[in-house]
Amino acid sequence: MNISHDLLVRAGTLVTQDAQRSVLCDAGVAVSDGVVRAVGPWSEVGALPAREVLDHSGDIVLPGLVNAHTHAAMTVFRGMEDDMPLLEWLMGHIWPAEARLTPEIVALGTTLAAAEMLAGGTTCFCDLYLFERRVAETAHAVGIRGVCGEGIFDTPNASYSGIEAALERVEELEDFCRGKQDLVRPCLVAHSVYATGAQTLARLRDMARERGRLLTLHAAESPAETAMCLERFGKRPVAILEDLDMLGPELLVAHAVDVTEREIALMAAKGVSVAHNPRSNMKLASGMAPIARMLAEGVRVGLGTDGAASNNALNMFAEMTAAGLMAKVRGMDPTALPAQALLDMATVEGARSLG
Ligand SMILES: [Zn+2]
């Protein structure tokens, strides 16, 4: 039977990211129902029946990039309050601005972010924000894949008045994503170990495990966060997660900049994934995450842009460049994080970190 594909793409160079990391010259892919059905030399793929053919024989074609940590709607805050440290920027400027958010602003900011991400080759993003159902609705309408979670704080904000209302937002998001999980999938999000209390963190941990959902939060983002946690709780951020039994394969830790060798080994042993955001970490001078050490220990690492307010772009190619340069200067080792490792973080490893 002759099955007609929706689309054939001819590539001058095709970077497959398959298990052998094959790179093919004059090759093609066949796509049906949004799924790649065939990959191979153009002499074979080009002979398949298809409704549409795109000729990129002068271009490099590669898999869609995965932004493993962002806050899409923060495009509306791009360029606001540059040049200040993380906690002052976050608590003194970003949170007060977010107190005035509306669902309409979130939808508009997400639309802008989706356009920017798609134009830069990103086809999947993990989003943590407020009014998150509007983020999922927007991603679904635009046609970009989203793993979306309502950011849970213990304190009231523009999206909800308290923890029970916050959990209603989680259920609204679950309702919307039902039946649409090929494109938009819910995850569970705590803001951080300092803005989300232990009881709530444990509740989110249980929900993630019961529902088989990804659980993600910001942790160990900077030495200042560690100092604050030591002062308030007598423990470092990863130790707080450890004591709450939150370290597991469903957990994606954004940042993990200020982590010890023991914490890296623990994250590897527990199957925790990390979302590395080098441009955000540099802009806020949060530090340089020990990514080469994490990879050597077997921690799964994806790459993220963080929000546009702390980057100031959503460009995964810029993020790959920054990650490579940061790792090389951190280790004073020009072989650290080579190009293939960076592309893996921006594609297959990022996708795996999102489940
Ligand atoms: Zn973030």
JSON list of C-alpha atoms in Angstrom, two decimals, residues 15-239:
[
{"chain": "A", "resi": 15, "resn": "VAL", "atom": "CA", "xyz": [21.96, 15.91, 11.81]},
{"chain": "A", "resi": 16, "resn": "THR", "atom": "CA", "xyz": [19.89, 12.96, 12.99]},
{"chain": "A", "resi": 17, "resn": "GLN", "atom": "CA", "xyz": [20.83, 12.73, 16.70]},
{"chain": "A", "resi": 18, "resn": "ASP", "atom": "CA", "xyz": [20.15, 8.99, 16.41]},
{"chain": "A", "resi": 19, "resn": "ALA", "atom": "CA", "xyz": [21.97, 6.50, 18.68]},
{"chain": "A", "resi": 20, "resn": "GLN", "atom": "CA", "xyz": [25.07, 6.62, 16.45]},
{"chain": "A", "resi": 21, "resn": "ARG", "atom": "CA", "xyz": [24.79, 10.43, 16.11]},
{"chain": "A", "resi": 22, "resn": "SER", "atom": "CA", "xyz": [24.75, 9.96, 12.32]},
{"chain": "A", "resi": 23, "resn": "VAL", "atom": "CA", "xyz": [25.19, 13.02, 10.12]},
{"chain": "A", "resi": 24, "resn": "LEU", "atom": "CA", "xyz": [24.01, 12.44, 6.53]},
{"chain": "A", "resi": 25, "resn": "CYS", "atom": "CA", "xyz": [24.69, 14.47, 3.39]},
{"chain": "A", "resi": 26, "resn": "ASP", "atom": "CA", "xyz": [21.92, 15.01, 0.82]},
{"chain": "A", "resi": 27, "resn": "ALA", "atom": "CA", "xyz": [19.35, 13.25, 2.97]},
{"chain": "A", "resi": 28, "resn": "GLY", "atom": "CA", "xyz": [15.72, 13.63, 3.91]},
{"chain": "A", "resi": 29, "resn": "VAL", "atom": "CA", "xyz": [13.01, 13.04, 6.46]},
{"chain": "A", "resi": 30, "resn": "ALA", "atom": "CA", "xyz": [9.39, 12.03, 5.91]},
{"chain": "A", "resi": 31, "resn": "VAL", "atom": "CA", "xyz": [6.78, 13.33, 8.36]},
{"chain": "A", "resi": 32, "resn": "SER", "atom": "CA", "xyz": [3.20, 12.20, 8.91]},
{"chain": "A", "resi": 33, "resn": "ASP", "atom": "CA", "xyz": [0.81, 13.32, 11.67]},
{"chain": "A", "resi": 34, "resn": "GLY", "atom": "CA", "xyz": [3.61, 15.35, 13.21]},
{"chain": "A", "resi": 35, "resn": "VAL", "atom": "CA", "xyz": [5.87, 12.31, 13.60]},
{"chain": "A", "resi": 36, "resn": "VAL", "atom": "CA", "xyz": [9.12, 11.58, 11.70]},
{"chain": "A", "resi": 37, "resn": "ARG", "atom": "CA", "xyz": [8.39, 8.30, 9.86]},
{"chain": "A", "resi": 38, "resn": "ALA", "atom": "CA", "xyz": [11.50, 7.86, 7.72]},
{"chain": "A", "resi": 39, "resn": "VAL", "atom": "CA", "xyz": [15.08, 9.17, 7.68]},
{"chain": "A", "resi": 40, "resn": "GLY", "atom": "CA", "xyz": [17.67, 8.35, 5.03]},
{"chain": "A", "resi": 41, "resn": "PRO", "atom": "CA", "xyz": [19.40, 9.31, 1.80]},
{"chain": "A", "resi": 42, "resn": "TRP", "atom": "CA", "xyz": [17.36, 11.66, -0.37]},
{"chain": "A", "resi": 43, "resn": "SER", "atom": "CA", "xyz": [17.57, 9.12, -3.18]},
{"chain": "A", "resi": 44, "resn": "GLU", "atom": "CA", "xyz": [15.26, 6.91, -1.06]},
{"chain": "A", "resi": 45, "resn": "VAL", "atom": "CA", "xyz": [13.22, 9.35, 1.05]},
{"chain": "A", "resi": 46, "resn": "GLY", "atom": "CA", "xyz": [12.68, 11.66, -1.93]},
{"chain": "A", "resi": 47, "resn": "ALA", "atom": "CA", "xyz": [10.93, 8.83, -3.77]},
{"chain": "A", "resi": 48, "resn": "LEU", "atom": "CA", "xyz": [8.21, 8.52, -1.09]},
{"chain": "A", "resi": 49, "resn": "PRO", "atom": "CA", "xyz": [4.78, 9.93, -1.95]},
{"chain": "A", "resi": 50, "resn": "ALA", "atom": "CA", "xyz": [4.03, 13.16, -0.06]},
{"chain": "A", "resi": 51, "resn": "ARG", "atom": "CA", "xyz": [1.65, 16.09, -0.10]},
{"chain": "A", "resi": 52, "resn": "GLU", "atom": "CA", "xyz": [4.40, 18.69, 0.40]},
{"chain": "A", "resi": 53, "resn": "VAL", "atom": "CA", "xyz": [8.15, 18.81, -0.20]},
{"chain": "A", "resi": 54, "resn": "LEU", "atom": "CA", "xyz": [10.49, 21.39, 1.39]},
{"chain": "A", "resi": 55, "resn": "ASP", "atom": "CA", "xyz": [13.83, 21.77, -0.34]},
{"chain": "A", "resi": 56, "resn": "HIS", "atom": "CA", "xyz": [16.55, 22.64, 2.19]},
{"chain": "A", "resi": 57, "resn": "SER", "atom": "CA", "xyz": [19.32, 21.08, 0.13]},
{"chain": "A", "resi": 58, "resn": "GLY", "atom": "CA", "xyz": [21.51, 24.11, 0.90]},
{"chain": "A", "resi": 59, "resn": "ASP", "atom": "CA", "xyz": [20.87, 23.94, 4.64]},
{"chain": "A", "resi": 60, "resn": "ILE", "atom": "CA", "xyz": [21.55, 21.95, 7.80]},
{"chain": "A", "resi": 61, "resn": "VAL", "atom": "CA", "xyz": [18.43, 20.24, 9.18]},
{"chain": "A", "resi": 62, "resn": "LEU", "atom": "CA", "xyz": [18.42, 19.04, 12.78]},
{"chain": "A", "resi": 63, "resn": "PRO", "atom": "CA", "xyz": [15.87, 17.91, 15.38]},
{"chain": "A", "resi": 64, "resn": "GLY", "atom": "CA", "xyz": [13.76, 20.46, 17.22]},
{"chain": "A", "resi": 65, "resn": "LEU", "atom": "CA", "xyz": [15.52, 21.97, 20.24]},
{"chain": "A", "resi": 66, "resn": "VAL", "atom": "CA", "xyz": [14.20, 21.48, 23.77]},
{"chain": "A", "resi": 67, "resn": "ASN", "atom": "CA", "xyz": [14.21, 24.42, 26.17]},
{"chain": "A", "resi": 68, "resn": "ALA", "atom": "CA", "xyz": [14.25, 22.58, 29.51]},
{"chain": "A", "resi": 69, "resn": "HIS", "atom": "CA", "xyz": [13.58, 25.59, 31.72]},
{"chain": "A", "resi": 70, "resn": "THR", "atom": "CA", "xyz": [11.81, 28.83, 30.95]},
{"chain": "A", "resi": 71, "resn": "HIS", "atom": "CA", "xyz": [9.09, 31.25, 31.98]},
{"chain": "A", "resi": 72, "resn": "ALA", "atom": "CA", "xyz": [7.73, 32.09, 28.54]},
{"chain": "A", "resi": 73, "resn": "ALA", "atom": "CA", "xyz": [5.47, 34.98, 29.54]},
{"chain": "A", "resi": 74, "resn": "MET", "atom": "CA", "xyz": [8.45, 36.84, 31.04]},
{"chain": "A", "resi": 75, "resn": "THR", "atom": "CA", "xyz": [9.10, 38.17, 27.54]},
{"chain": "A", "resi": 76, "resn": "VAL", "atom": "CA", "xyz": [6.96, 41.08, 28.81]},
{"chain": "A", "resi": 77, "resn": "PHE", "atom": "CA", "xyz": [9.68, 41.81, 31.41]},
{"chain": "A", "resi": 78, "resn": "ARG", "atom": "CA", "xyz": [12.61, 41.56, 28.98]},
{"chain": "A", "resi": 79, "resn": "GLY", "atom": "CA", "xyz": [15.21, 44.23, 29.77]},
{"chain": "A", "resi": 80, "resn": "MET", "atom": "CA", "xyz": [13.53, 45.21, 33.05]},
{"chain": "A", "resi": 81, "resn": "GLU", "atom": "CA", "xyz": [16.01, 45.80, 35.88]},
{"chain": "A", "resi": 82, "resn": "ASP", "atom": "CA", "xyz": [19.21, 44.56, 34.35]},
{"chain": "A", "resi": 83, "resn": "ASP", "atom": "CA", "xyz": [22.51, 44.56, 36.23]},
{"chain": "A", "resi": 84, "resn": "MET", "atom": "CA", "xyz": [21.63, 43.38, 39.73]},
{"chain": "A", "resi": 85, "resn": "PRO", "atom": "CA", "xyz": [22.04, 40.22, 41.84]},
{"chain": "A", "resi": 86, "resn": "LEU", "atom": "CA", "xyz": [19.52, 37.36, 41.74]},
{"chain": "A", "resi": 87, "resn": "LEU", "atom": "CA", "xyz": [17.69, 37.76, 45.05]},
{"chain": "A", "resi": 88, "resn": "GLU", "atom": "CA", "xyz": [17.47, 41.58, 44.82]},
{"chain": "A", "resi": 89, "resn": "TRP", "atom": "CA", "xyz": [16.29, 41.29, 41.18]},
{"chain": "A", "resi": 90, "resn": "LEU", "atom": "CA", "xyz": [13.75, 38.58, 42.02]},
{"chain": "A", "resi": 91, "resn": "MET", "atom": "CA", "xyz": [12.29, 39.77, 45.31]},
{"chain": "A", "resi": 92, "resn": "GLY", "atom": "CA", "xyz": [12.69, 43.52, 44.81]},
{"chain": "A", "resi": 93, "resn": "HIS", "atom": "CA", "xyz": [11.60, 43.85, 41.19]},
{"chain": "A", "resi": 94, "resn": "ILE", "atom": "CA", "xyz": [10.27, 40.71, 39.47]},
{"chain": "A", "resi": 95, "resn": "TRP", "atom": "CA", "xyz": [7.85, 39.53, 42.17]},
{"chain": "A", "resi": 96, "resn": "PRO", "atom": "CA", "xyz": [6.30, 43.02, 42.60]},
{"chain": "A", "resi": 97, "resn": "ALA", "atom": "CA", "xyz": [5.85, 43.23, 38.80]},
{"chain": "A", "resi": 98, "resn": "GLU", "atom": "CA", "xyz": [4.32, 39.75, 38.75]},
{"chain": "A", "resi": 99, "resn": "ALA", "atom": "CA", "xyz": [1.82, 40.84, 41.41]},
{"chain": "A", "resi": 100, "resn": "ARG", "atom": "CA", "xyz": [0.18, 42.87, 38.61]},
{"chain": "A", "resi": 101, "resn": "LEU", "atom": "CA", "xyz": [0.03, 40.00, 36.09]},
{"chain": "A", "resi": 102, "resn": "THR", "atom": "CA", "xyz": [-3.25, 39.08, 34.42]},
{"chain": "A", "resi": 103, "resn": "PRO", "atom": "CA", "xyz": [-4.15, 35.96, 32.38]},
{"chain": "A", "resi": 104, "resn": "GLU", "atom": "CA", "xyz": [-4.23, 38.16, 29.27]},
{"chain": "A", "resi": 105, "resn": "ILE", "atom": "CA", "xyz": [-0.67, 39.41, 29.85]},
{"chain": "A", "resi": 106, "resn": "VAL", "atom": "CA", "xyz": [0.50, 35.83, 30.36]},
{"chain": "A", "resi": 107, "resn": "ALA", "atom": "CA", "xyz": [-1.14, 34.74, 27.09]},
{"chain": "A", "resi": 108, "resn": "LEU", "atom": "CA", "xyz": [0.40, 37.67, 25.18]},
{"chain": "A", "resi": 109, "resn": "GLY", "atom": "CA", "xyz": [3.87, 37.10, 26.64]},
{"chain": "A", "resi": 110, "resn": "THR", "atom": "CA", "xyz": [3.67, 33.39, 25.87]},
{"chain": "A", "resi": 111, "resn": "THR", "atom": "CA", "xyz": [2.61, 34.07, 22.28]},
{"chain": "A", "resi": 112, "resn": "LEU", "atom": "CA", "xyz": [5.65, 36.30, 21.82]},
{"chain": "A", "resi": 113, "resn": "ALA", "atom": "CA", "xyz": [7.89, 33.68, 23.45]},
{"chain": "A", "resi": 114, "resn": "ALA", "atom": "CA", "xyz": [6.49, 30.88, 21.27]},
{"chain": "A", "resi": 115, "resn": "ALA", "atom": "CA", "xyz": [7.21, 32.92, 18.13]},
{"chain": "A", "resi": 116, "resn": "GLU", "atom": "CA", "xyz": [10.75, 33.62, 19.32]},
{"chain": "A", "resi": 117, "resn": "MET", "atom": "CA", "xyz": [11.40, 29.99, 20.27]},
{"chain": "A", "resi": 118, "resn": "LEU", "atom": "CA", "xyz": [9.99, 28.54, 17.02]},
{"chain": "A", "resi": 119, "resn": "ALA", "atom": "CA", "xyz": [11.98, 31.05, 14.94]},
{"chain": "A", "resi": 120, "resn": "GLY", "atom": "CA", "xyz": [15.10, 29.83, 16.74]},
{"chain": "A", "resi": 121, "resn": "GLY", "atom": "CA", "xyz": [14.41, 26.12, 16.20]},
{"chain": "A", "resi": 122, "resn": "THR", "atom": "CA", "xyz": [12.92, 25.33, 19.63]},
{"chain": "A", "resi": 123, "resn": "THR", "atom": "CA", "xyz": [9.92, 23.01, 19.35]},
{"chain": "A", "resi": 124, "resn": "CYS", "atom": "CA", "xyz": [9.46, 22.03, 23.01]},
{"chain": "A", "resi": 125, "resn": "PHE", "atom": "CA", "xyz": [9.68, 24.03, 26.22]},
{"chain": "A", "resi": 126, "resn": "CYS", "atom": "CA", "xyz": [9.26, 23.36, 29.92]},
{"chain": "A", "resi": 127, "resn": "ASP", "atom": "CA", "xyz": [7.41, 26.29, 31.46]},
{"chain": "A", "resi": 128, "resn": "LEU", "atom": "CA", "xyz": [6.97, 27.32, 35.08]},
{"chain": "A", "resi": 129, "resn": "TYR", "atom": "CA", "xyz": [4.71, 30.31, 35.68]},
{"chain": "A", "resi": 130, "resn": "LEU", "atom": "CA", "xyz": [1.47, 31.77, 36.98]},
{"chain": "A", "resi": 131, "resn": "PHE", "atom": "CA", "xyz": [-1.90, 31.45, 35.17]},
{"chain": "A", "resi": 132, "resn": "GLU", "atom": "CA", "xyz": [-0.21, 28.44, 33.57]},
{"chain": "A", "resi": 133, "resn": "ARG", "atom": "CA", "xyz": [-3.39, 27.17, 31.95]},
{"chain": "A", "resi": 134, "resn": "ARG", "atom": "CA", "xyz": [-3.14, 30.21, 29.65]},
{"chain": "A", "resi": 135, "resn": "VAL", "atom": "CA", "xyz": [0.42, 29.16, 28.77]},
{"chain": "A", "resi": 136, "resn": "ALA", "atom": "CA", "xyz": [-0.78, 25.65, 27.83]},
{"chain": "A", "resi": 137, "resn": "GLU", "atom": "CA", "xyz": [-3.72, 27.07, 25.85]},
{"chain": "A", "resi": 138, "resn": "THR", "atom": "CA", "xyz": [-1.37, 29.37, 23.96]},
{"chain": "A", "resi": 139, "resn": "ALA", "atom": "CA", "xyz": [1.17, 26.62, 23.25]},
{"chain": "A", "resi": 140, "resn": "HIS", "atom": "CA", "xyz": [-1.62, 24.38, 21.98]},
{"chain": "A", "resi": 141, "resn": "ALA", "atom": "CA", "xyz": [-3.06, 27.12, 19.75]},
{"chain": "A", "resi": 142, "resn": "VAL", "atom": "CA", "xyz": [0.38, 27.98, 18.33]},
{"chain": "A", "resi": 143, "resn": "GLY", "atom": "CA", "xyz": [1.42, 24.33, 17.89]},
{"chain": "A", "resi": 144, "resn": "ILE", "atom": "CA", "xyz": [4.56, 24.27, 20.05]},
{"chain": "A", "resi": 145, "resn": "ARG", "atom": "CA", "xyz": [5.07, 21.40, 22.52]},
{"chain": "A", "resi": 146, "resn": "GLY", "atom": "CA", "xyz": [4.86, 22.51, 26.15]},
{"chain": "A", "resi": 147, "resn": "VAL", "atom": "CA", "xyz": [5.43, 20.81, 29.50]},
{"chain": "A", "resi": 148, "resn": "CYS", "atom": "CA", "xyz": [3.61, 23.29, 31.70]},
{"chain": "A", "resi": 149, "resn": "GLY", "atom": "CA", "xyz": [3.29, 23.73, 35.46]},
{"chain": "A", "resi": 150, "resn": "GLU", "atom": "CA", "xyz": [1.69, 26.35, 37.71]},
{"chain": "A", "resi": 151, "resn": "GLY", "atom": "CA", "xyz": [4.44, 27.76, 39.91]},
{"chain": "A", "resi": 152, "resn": "ILE", "atom": "CA", "xyz": [3.48, 27.04, 43.52]},
{"chain": "A", "resi": 153, "resn": "PHE", "atom": "CA", "xyz": [4.48, 29.54, 46.20]},
{"chain": "A", "resi": 154, "resn": "ASP", "atom": "CA", "xyz": [3.18, 29.48, 49.77]},
{"chain": "A", "resi": 155, "resn": "THR", "atom": "CA", "xyz": [2.37, 33.18, 49.54]},
{"chain": "A", "resi": 156, "resn": "PRO", "atom": "CA", "xyz": [-0.56, 34.70, 47.58]},
{"chain": "A", "resi": 157, "resn": "ASN", "atom": "CA", "xyz": [0.11, 36.24, 44.17]},
{"chain": "A", "resi": 158, "resn": "ALA", "atom": "CA", "xyz": [-1.80, 37.46, 41.12]},
{"chain": "A", "resi": 159, "resn": "SER", "atom": "CA", "xyz": [-2.83, 33.91, 40.16]},
{"chain": "A", "resi": 160, "resn": "TYR", "atom": "CA", "xyz": [-4.11, 32.58, 43.50]},
{"chain": "A", "resi": 161, "resn": "SER", "atom": "CA", "xyz": [-4.88, 33.62, 47.08]},
{"chain": "A", "resi": 162, "resn": "GLY", "atom": "CA", "xyz": [-3.38, 30.63, 48.90]},
{"chain": "A", "resi": 163, "resn": "ILE", "atom": "CA", "xyz": [-2.20, 27.06, 48.60]},
{"chain": "A", "resi": 164, "resn": "GLU", "atom": "CA", "xyz": [-5.64, 25.48, 48.10]},
{"chain": "A", "resi": 165, "resn": "ALA", "atom": "CA", "xyz": [-6.45, 27.96, 45.33]},
{"chain": "A", "resi": 166, "resn": "ALA", "atom": "CA", "xyz": [-3.03, 27.25, 43.82]},
{"chain": "A", "resi": 167, "resn": "LEU", "atom": "CA", "xyz": [-3.85, 23.55, 43.68]},
{"chain": "A", "resi": 168, "resn": "GLU", "atom": "CA", "xyz": [-7.11, 24.43, 41.91]},
{"chain": "A", "resi": 169, "resn": "ARG", "atom": "CA", "xyz": [-4.95, 26.08, 39.24]},
{"chain": "A", "resi": 170, "resn": "VAL", "atom": "CA", "xyz": [-3.04, 22.79, 38.95]},
{"chain": "A", "resi": 171, "resn": "GLU", "atom": "CA", "xyz": [-6.29, 20.91, 38.37]},
{"chain": "A", "resi": 172, "resn": "GLU", "atom": "CA", "xyz": [-7.51, 23.46, 35.79]},
{"chain": "A", "resi": 173, "resn": "LEU", "atom": "CA", "xyz": [-4.29, 22.90, 33.90]},
{"chain": "A", "resi": 174, "resn": "GLU", "atom": "CA", "xyz": [-4.65, 19.11, 34.14]},
{"chain": "A", "resi": 175, "resn": "ASP", "atom": "CA", "xyz": [-8.22, 19.43, 32.77]},
{"chain": "A", "resi": 176, "resn": "PHE", "atom": "CA", "xyz": [-7.08, 21.48, 29.80]},
{"chain": "A", "resi": 177, "resn": "CYS", "atom": "CA", "xyz": [-4.22, 19.11, 28.89]},
{"chain": "A", "resi": 178, "resn": "ARG", "atom": "CA", "xyz": [-6.41, 16.00, 29.01]},
{"chain": "A", "resi": 179, "resn": "GLY", "atom": "CA", "xyz": [-6.51, 14.46, 25.54]},
{"chain": "A", "resi": 180, "resn": "LYS", "atom": "CA", "xyz": [-3.91, 16.94, 24.23]},
{"chain": "A", "resi": 181, "resn": "GLN", "atom": "CA", "xyz": [-0.80, 15.40, 25.77]},
{"chain": "A", "resi": 182, "resn": "ASP", "atom": "CA", "xyz": [0.95, 14.94, 22.44]},
{"chain": "A", "resi": 183, "resn": "LEU", "atom": "CA", "xyz": [1.33, 18.71, 22.47]},
{"chain": "A", "resi": 184, "resn": "VAL", "atom": "CA", "xyz": [0.80, 20.01, 26.01]},
{"chain": "A", "resi": 185, "resn": "ARG", "atom": "CA", "xyz": [1.53, 18.05, 29.15]},
{"chain": "A", "resi": 186, "resn": "PRO", "atom": "CA", "xyz": [1.12, 19.16, 32.77]},
{"chain": "A", "resi": 187, "resn": "CYS", "atom": "CA", "xyz": [3.96, 19.04, 35.28]},
{"chain": "A", "resi": 188, "resn": "LEU", "atom": "CA", "xyz": [4.17, 20.05, 38.94]},
{"chain": "A", "resi": 189, "resn": "VAL", "atom": "CA", "xyz": [6.19, 23.09, 39.94]},
{"chain": "A", "resi": 190, "resn": "ALA", "atom": "CA", "xyz": [7.41, 24.40, 43.26]},
{"chain": "A", "resi": 191, "resn": "HIS", "atom": "CA", "xyz": [9.15, 27.76, 42.97]},
{"chain": "A", "resi": 192, "resn": "SER", "atom": "CA", "xyz": [12.04, 26.87, 45.27]},
{"chain": "A", "resi": 193, "resn": "VAL", "atom": "CA", "xyz": [12.90, 25.50, 48.70]},
{"chain": "A", "resi": 194, "resn": "TYR", "atom": "CA", "xyz": [12.84, 29.07, 50.11]},
{"chain": "A", "resi": 195, "resn": "ALA", "atom": "CA", "xyz": [9.55, 30.28, 48.57]},
{"chain": "A", "resi": 196, "resn": "THR", "atom": "CA", "xyz": [7.60, 27.02, 48.89]},
{"chain": "A", "resi": 197, "resn": "GLY", "atom": "CA", "xyz": [7.25, 25.52, 52.38]},
{"chain": "A", "resi": 198, "resn": "ALA", "atom": "CA", "xyz": [8.20, 21.98, 53.38]},
{"chain": "A", "resi": 199, "resn": "GLN", "atom": "CA", "xyz": [4.59, 20.81, 53.70]},
{"chain": "A", "resi": 200, "resn": "THR", "atom": "CA", "xyz": [3.73, 22.05, 50.23]},
{"chain": "A", "resi": 201, "resn": "LEU", "atom": "CA", "xyz": [6.92, 20.58, 48.77]},
{"chain": "A", "resi": 202, "resn": "ALA", "atom": "CA", "xyz": [6.01, 17.18, 50.23]},
{"chain": "A", "resi": 203, "resn": "ARG", "atom": "CA", "xyz": [2.49, 17.48, 48.85]},
{"chain": "A", "resi": 204, "resn": "LEU", "atom": "CA", "xyz": [3.79, 18.26, 45.36]},
{"chain": "A", "resi": 205, "resn": "ARG", "atom": "CA", "xyz": [6.26, 15.35, 45.65]},
{"chain": "A", "resi": 206, "resn": "ASP", "atom": "CA", "xyz": [3.39, 12.95, 46.41]},
{"chain": "A", "resi": 207, "resn": "MET", "atom": "CA", "xyz": [1.22, 14.35, 43.60]},
{"chain": "A", "resi": 208, "resn": "ALA", "atom": "CA", "xyz": [4.06, 13.96, 41.10]},
{"chain": "A", "resi": 209, "resn": "ARG", "atom": "CA", "xyz": [4.66, 10.35, 42.09]},
{"chain": "A", "resi": 210, "resn": "GLU", "atom": "CA", "xyz": [0.97, 9.42, 42.19]},
{"chain": "A", "resi": 211, "resn": "ARG", "atom": "CA", "xyz": [0.27, 11.01, 38.80]},
{"chain": "A", "resi": 212, "resn": "GLY", "atom": "CA", "xyz": [3.54, 10.08, 37.09]},
{"chain": "A", "resi": 213, "resn": "ARG", "atom": "CA", "xyz": [4.31, 13.76, 36.47]},
{"chain": "A", "resi": 214, "resn": "LEU", "atom": "CA", "xyz": [7.56, 15.66, 36.17]},
{"chain": "A", "resi": 215, "resn": "LEU", "atom": "CA", "xyz": [8.29, 17.78, 39.26]},
{"chain": "A", "resi": 216, "resn": "THR", "atom": "CA", "xyz": [10.53, 20.80, 38.81]},
{"chain": "A", "resi": 217, "resn": "LEU", "atom": "CA", "xyz": [11.81, 23.72, 40.87]},
{"chain": "A", "resi": 218, "resn": "HIS", "atom": "CA", "xyz": [14.68, 26.20, 41.14]},
{"chain": "A", "resi": 219, "resn": "ALA", "atom": "CA", "xyz": [17.38, 25.01, 43.53]},
{"chain": "A", "resi": 220, "resn": "ALA", "atom": "CA", "xyz": [20.99, 25.79, 44.41]},
{"chain": "A", "resi": 221, "resn": "GLU", "atom": "CA", "xyz": [20.88, 28.71, 41.98]},
{"chain": "A", "resi": 222, "resn": "SER", "atom": "CA", "xyz": [23.54, 30.79, 43.70]},
{"chain": "A", "resi": 223, "resn": "PRO", "atom": "CA", "xyz": [25.81, 30.91, 46.77]},
{"chain": "A", "resi": 224, "resn": "ALA", "atom": "CA", "xyz": [23.47, 33.62, 48.11]},
{"chain": "A", "resi": 225, "resn": "GLU", "atom": "CA", "xyz": [20.56, 31.16, 48.02]},
{"chain": "A", "resi": 226, "resn": "THR", "atom": "CA", "xyz": [22.67, 28.59, 49.85]},
{"chain": "A", "resi": 227, "resn": "ALA", "atom": "CA", "xyz": [23.59, 31.16, 52.51]},
{"chain": "A", "resi": 228, "resn": "MET", "atom": "CA", "xyz": [19.91, 32.11, 52.94]},
{"chain": "A", "resi": 229, "resn": "CYS", "atom": "CA", "xyz": [18.91, 28.44, 53.29]},
{"chain": "A", "resi": 230, "resn": "LEU", "atom": "CA", "xyz": [21.68, 27.78, 55.81]},
{"chain": "A", "resi": 231, "resn": "GLU", "atom": "CA", "xyz": [20.55, 30.77, 57.87]},
{"chain": "A", "resi": 232, "resn": "ARG", "atom": "CA", "xyz": [16.81, 29.97, 57.72]},
{"chain": "A", "resi": 233, "resn": "PHE", "atom": "CA", "xyz": [16.79, 26.17, 57.71]},
{"chain": "A", "resi": 234, "resn": "GLY", "atom": "CA", "xyz": [20.32, 25.18, 58.75]},
{"chain": "A", "resi": 235, "resn": "LYS", "atom": "CA", "xyz": [20.65, 23.19, 55.51]},
{"chain": "A", "resi": 236, "resn": "ARG", "atom": "CA", "xyz": [21.84, 23.63, 51.95]},
{"chain": "A", "resi": 237, "resn": "PRO", "atom": "CA", "xyz": [19.15, 23.52, 49.19]},
{"chain": "A", "resi": 238, "resn": "VAL", "atom": "CA", "xyz": [19.93, 19.97, 47.99]},
{"chain": "A", "resi": 239, "resn": "ALA", "atom": "CA", "xyz": [19.99, 18.75, 51.61]}
]
